Short mmCIF file of C-alpha atoms in Angstrom, two decimals:
data_model
loop_
_atom_site.label_atom_id
_atom_site.label_comp_id
_atom_site.label_asym_id
_atom_site.label_seq_id
_atom_site.Cartn_x
_atom_site.Cartn_y
_atom_site.Cartn_z
CA MET I 10 0.00 0.00 0.00
CA THR I 11 1.30 3.43 -0.97
CA ILE I 12 1.04 5.82 1.97
CA ASN I 13 -0.34 9.23 1.09
CA SER I 14 -0.29 12.23 3.41
CA MET I 15 -3.98 12.77 2.65
CA ASP I 16 -4.94 9.29 3.85
CA THR I 17 -6.85 9.40 7.11
CA VAL I 18 -5.18 8.05 10.22
CA LYS I 19 -8.17 5.72 10.56
CA ALA I 20 -7.57 4.23 7.11
CA LEU I 21 -3.89 3.64 7.83
CA ALA I 22 -4.59 2.19 11.28
CA THR I 23 -7.05 -0.32 9.89
CA THR I 24 -5.08 -1.44 6.83
CA LEU I 25 -1.39 -1.30 7.77
CA PRO I 26 0.04 -3.91 10.16
CA ASN I 27 1.65 -2.32 13.23
CA ALA I 28 0.46 1.17 12.25
CA THR I 29 -1.23 1.63 15.62
CA ARG I 30 2.04 0.85 17.40
CA VAL I 31 3.80 3.56 15.40
CA PHE I 32 1.04 6.06 16.11
CA GLU I 33 1.12 5.20 19.81
CA GLN I 34 4.87 5.72 20.01
CA LEU I 35 4.64 9.07 18.25
CA GLY I 36 1.66 10.38 20.19
CA ILE I 37 -0.63 10.42 17.15
CA ASP I 38 -4.31 9.99 18.03
CA TYR I 39 -5.61 7.10 15.92
CA CYS I 40 -8.76 6.21 17.89
CA CYS I 41 -10.91 9.28 18.56
CA GLY I 42 -8.90 11.41 16.12
CA GLY I 43 -8.87 8.88 13.32
CA GLU I 44 -10.70 11.09 10.82
CA ARG I 45 -7.72 13.47 10.53
CA THR I 46 -5.50 13.13 7.51
CA LEU I 47 -1.98 11.94 8.15
CA GLU I 48 -0.72 15.41 7.32
CA GLU I 49 -3.05 17.02 9.90
CA ALA I 50 -2.21 14.42 12.54
CA CYS I 51 1.53 14.92 12.06
CA ARG I 52 1.12 18.66 12.41
CA VAL I 53 -0.78 18.23 15.70
CA ALA I 54 1.83 15.77 17.00
CA GLU I 55 4.67 17.99 15.74
CA ARG I 56 6.13 15.21 13.59
CA SER I 57 7.25 15.34 9.99
CA VAL I 58 5.15 13.42 7.49
CA ALA I 59 8.28 11.92 5.93
CA GLU I 60 9.43 10.54 9.28
CA VAL I 61 6.04 8.99 10.04
CA VAL I 62 5.70 7.48 6.55
CA ARG I 63 9.17 5.94 6.89
CA LEU I 64 8.29 4.39 10.26
CA LEU I 65 4.98 3.07 8.92
CA GLU I 66 6.73 1.46 5.96
CA GLN I 67 9.30 -0.14 8.26
CA ALA I 68 6.59 -1.44 10.57
CA THR I 69 4.64 -2.89 7.65
CA ALA I 70 7.71 -4.61 6.23
CA ALA I 71 8.57 -6.08 9.63
CA GLN I 72 5.11 -7.66 9.84
CA GLN I 73 5.30 -9.59 6.57
CA ASP I 74 6.53 -12.83 8.12
CA GLU I 75 4.18 -12.67 11.10
CA PRO I 76 0.45 -13.48 11.26
CA TRP I 77 -1.80 -10.43 11.21
CA ARG I 78 -5.56 -10.46 11.63
CA ASN I 79 -7.35 -8.27 9.15
CA TRP I 80 -10.42 -7.24 11.12
CA GLN I 81 -11.98 -5.74 8.02
CA LYS I 82 -12.56 -9.24 6.71
CA GLU I 83 -13.21 -11.30 9.84
CA PRO I 84 -16.76 -11.81 11.16
CA LEU I 85 -18.07 -9.19 13.57
CA THR I 86 -18.56 -11.92 16.17
CA ALA I 87 -14.83 -12.74 16.01
CA LEU I 88 -13.92 -9.08 16.50
CA ILE I 89 -16.38 -8.76 19.39
CA THR I 90 -14.93 -11.86 21.06
CA TYR I 91 -11.43 -10.44 20.66
CA ILE I 92 -12.44 -7.10 22.18
CA LEU I 93 -14.13 -8.82 25.11
CA ASP I 94 -11.38 -11.34 25.81
CA LYS I 95 -8.42 -9.05 25.30
CA HIS I 96 -9.53 -5.54 26.15
CA HIS I 97 -12.57 -5.80 28.42
CA VAL I 98 -10.89 -8.39 30.64
CA PHE I 99 -7.66 -6.37 30.80
CA THR I 100 -9.48 -3.12 31.52
CA LYS I 101 -11.50 -4.59 34.38
CA GLN I 102 -8.43 -6.15 35.96
CA GLU I 103 -6.27 -3.07 35.57
CA VAL I 104 -8.73 -0.46 36.83
CA ASN I 105 -8.98 -2.31 40.14
CA ARG I 106 -5.22 -2.84 40.41
CA LEU I 107 -4.41 0.74 39.45
CA GLU I 108 -6.96 2.21 41.82
CA GLN I 109 -5.39 0.33 44.74
CA LEU I 110 -1.91 1.33 43.62
CA LEU I 111 -2.94 4.96 43.25
CA ALA I 112 -4.44 4.97 46.76
CA GLN I 113 -1.23 3.53 48.16
CA VAL I 114 1.02 6.03 46.36
CA CYS I 115 -1.25 8.93 47.34
CA SER I 116 -1.05 7.97 51.00
CA LEU I 117 2.76 7.83 50.83
CA HIS I 118 3.54 10.74 48.52
CA GLY I 119 0.37 12.84 48.44
CA PRO I 120 1.66 15.49 50.91
CA ASN I 121 4.72 16.18 48.73
CA HIS I 122 3.04 15.56 45.39
CA PRO I 123 -0.49 17.04 45.37
CA GLU I 124 -0.78 16.24 41.67
CA LEU I 125 -1.27 12.62 42.72
CA LEU I 126 -4.55 13.50 44.41
CA HIS I 127 -5.76 15.16 41.22
CA LEU I 128 -4.59 12.16 39.20
CA HIS I 129 -6.48 9.84 41.55
CA ARG I 130 -9.72 11.77 41.11
CA LEU I 131 -9.36 11.73 37.34
CA PHE I 132 -8.71 8.00 37.36
CA GLN I 133 -11.75 7.34 39.52
CA GLY I 134 -13.86 9.22 36.99
CA LEU I 135 -12.30 7.22 34.17
CA LYS I 136 -12.93 3.93 35.97
CA GLN I 137 -16.59 4.76 36.52
CA GLU I 138 -16.96 5.80 32.89
CA LEU I 139 -15.34 2.63 31.56
CA ILE I 140 -17.19 0.16 33.78
CA GLN I 141 -20.59 1.60 32.83
CA HIS I 142 -19.54 1.81 29.19
CA MET I 143 -18.42 -1.82 28.97
CA LEU I 144 -21.57 -3.00 30.74
CA LYS I 145 -23.75 -1.35 28.08
CA GLU I 146 -21.68 -2.95 25.35
CA GLU I 147 -21.76 -6.40 26.92
CA GLN I 148 -25.45 -6.41 27.80
CA VAL I 149 -27.00 -4.46 24.92
CA LEU I 150 -24.90 -3.50 21.92
CA PHE I 151 -22.67 -6.52 21.38
CA PRO I 152 -25.47 -9.12 21.73
CA TYR I 153 -27.52 -7.18 19.17
CA LEU I 154 -24.59 -7.06 16.75
CA GLU I 155 -24.13 -10.81 17.07
CA ARG I 156 -27.84 -11.41 16.37
CA LEU I 157 -27.68 -8.96 13.47
CA GLU I 158 -24.77 -10.77 11.85
CA GLN I 159 -26.37 -14.16 12.38
CA ALA I 160 -29.62 -12.98 10.78
CA VAL I 161 -27.85 -11.43 7.81
CA SER I 162 -25.63 -14.46 7.21
CA SER I 163 -28.63 -16.82 7.29
CA GLY I 164 -30.81 -14.61 5.10
CA GLN I 165 -33.32 -13.90 7.85
CA ARG I 166 -34.99 -10.61 8.63
CA VAL I 167 -33.51 -8.62 11.48
CA PRO I 168 -35.60 -8.22 14.67
CA PRO I 169 -36.05 -4.53 15.52
CA PRO I 170 -33.93 -3.40 18.50
CA PHE I 171 -35.56 -1.29 21.20
CA PHE I 172 -33.07 1.51 20.41
CA GLY I 173 -34.38 1.87 16.86
CA THR I 174 -31.15 1.66 14.91
CA VAL I 175 -27.61 0.64 15.76
CA ARG I 176 -26.53 4.18 14.93
CA ASN I 177 -28.02 5.38 18.23
CA PRO I 178 -25.93 3.27 20.66
CA VAL I 179 -22.90 3.60 18.39
CA GLN I 180 -23.12 7.38 18.61
CA MET I 181 -23.40 7.15 22.38
CA MET I 182 -20.44 4.78 22.65
CA MET I 183 -18.28 7.07 20.52
CA LEU I 184 -19.17 10.09 22.66
CA GLU I 185 -18.20 8.10 25.74
CA HIS I 186 -14.93 7.13 24.06
CA GLU I 187 -14.21 10.82 23.57
CA THR I 188 -14.89 11.45 27.26
CA ALA I 189 -12.46 8.67 28.18
CA GLY I 190 -9.89 10.15 25.81
CA GLN I 191 -10.23 13.57 27.43
CA LEU I 192 -9.68 12.06 30.87
CA LEU I 193 -6.58 10.24 29.64
CA ARG I 194 -5.17 13.48 28.25
CA GLN I 195 -5.85 15.27 31.52
CA MET I 196 -4.10 12.49 33.44
CA ARG I 197 -1.05 12.86 31.21
CA LYS I 198 -1.02 16.61 31.74
CA VAL I 199 -1.33 16.34 35.53
CA SER I 200 1.44 13.76 35.71
CA ARG I 201 3.67 15.63 33.24
CA ASP I 202 3.59 12.68 30.87
CA TYR I 203 4.17 10.30 33.78
CA SER I 204 7.56 11.75 34.66
CA VAL I 205 8.84 9.90 37.71
CA PRO I 206 10.11 12.32 40.41
CA ASP I 207 13.45 11.81 42.13
CA ASP I 208 11.88 10.82 45.45
CA ALA I 209 9.58 8.19 43.93
CA CYS I 210 9.44 4.82 45.67
CA ALA I 211 9.06 1.50 43.84
CA SER I 212 5.25 1.72 43.99
CA PHE I 213 5.32 5.23 42.51
CA GLN I 214 7.56 4.04 39.68
CA THR I 215 5.33 1.02 39.07
CA LEU I 216 2.28 3.26 38.90
CA TYR I 217 3.85 5.59 36.33
CA GLN I 218 4.83 2.60 34.21
CA ALA I 219 1.42 0.93 34.44
CA LEU I 220 -0.71 3.97 33.58
CA PRO I 221 0.85 4.57 30.12
CA ALA I 222 0.46 0.85 29.37
CA PHE I 223 -3.19 1.06 30.41
CA GLU I 224 -3.62 4.13 28.19
CA ALA I 225 -2.06 2.37 25.19
CA ASP I 226 -4.36 -0.64 25.59
CA LEU I 227 -7.39 1.65 25.84
CA HIS I 228 -6.34 3.46 22.67
CA GLN I 229 -6.18 0.13 20.85
CA HIS I 230 -9.53 -0.87 22.38
CA ILE I 231 -11.24 2.31 21.19
CA HIS I 232 -9.60 2.05 17.77
CA LEU I 233 -11.05 -1.42 17.20
CA GLU I 234 -14.52 -0.18 18.04
CA ASN I 235 -14.54 3.31 16.49
CA ASN I 236 -12.68 2.47 13.30
CA LEU I 237 -13.68 -1.14 12.66
CA LEU I 238 -16.56 -2.61 14.63
CA PHE I 239 -18.95 0.33 14.61
CA PRO I 240 -18.64 1.35 10.93
CA ARG I 241 -19.03 -2.28 9.85
CA ALA I 242 -22.07 -2.72 12.10
CA VAL I 243 -23.77 0.40 10.70
CA GLU I 244 -23.09 -0.76 7.15
CA MET I 245 -24.37 -4.26 7.88
CA GLU I 246 -27.59 -2.94 9.40
CA SER I 247 -28.16 -0.62 6.42
CA LYS I 248 -28.07 -3.62 4.08
CA ALA I 249 -30.23 -5.88 6.24
CA GLU I 250 -33.97 -6.19 5.76
CA PRO I 251 -35.74 -5.29 9.03
CA GLU I 252 -38.31 -7.75 10.34
CA TRP I 253 -40.93 -5.02 10.59
CA GLN I 254 -40.72 -4.19 6.88
CA SER I 255 -41.85 -6.12 3.81
CA PRO I 256 -40.55 -5.73 0.26
CA VAL I 257 -43.80 -4.00 -0.68
CA ASP I 258 -44.02 -1.34 2.00
CA SER I 259 -40.39 -0.98 3.15
CA GLU I 260 -40.17 2.51 1.66
CA HIS I 261 -43.41 3.73 3.24
CA ARG I 262 -43.40 2.51 6.83
CA CYS I 263 -41.62 4.09 9.76
CA PHE I 264 -40.18 2.25 12.72
CA GLY I 265 -42.85 1.51 15.31
CA HIS I 266 -45.82 2.10 12.93
#
């Protein structure tokens, strides 16, 4: 694939192996900011386009001998299972571990580092946001998407969801992703990009290593949903024949009538 500076970050992240790793390393937003062109994203990140293109080409070449899952072509159910098993499980485990670690570090270093107290409050807000968000996905959105794909693949009509169209929960999930992204950016600012102070103990150092790793996983998590799962789900629903419509009156009836 020839990389063009006018390609969107989203397009590159979904088609080039290891592109998300490059973007993560360079501080280029590829999840919530995926609609920017590469040129725009490089300008925001204060990186040269030539440098980023070179790194993307190197990362793509390095992947040639390794297996890479193209989520554009795999079933939605496979992508959902991957998100649940890899990212939801990790997020739930890490938010509990990090909250305990933050409380411990705040009790030890809070008097000398008041930024830790601010960081703790931001993280608590992020945890609450993520837990509620994942619950809605697991109990409502993802089960519907699995039923939708099953109906489409078997040629059956799609039962109407109570939320009208998949666009509604997708829009809500993407807004919540943006809120999570804002909290992550605030946490980075408060911690000065997780710069470890000279008087940091082992727990403090562990915390400032774990939070960037948590952030990187969440970026990948949001990327898979915003740039792959959600657009494919909307497209699939648009091509499906709803159960409440017939070929004769599909153009004349509204949902719920």
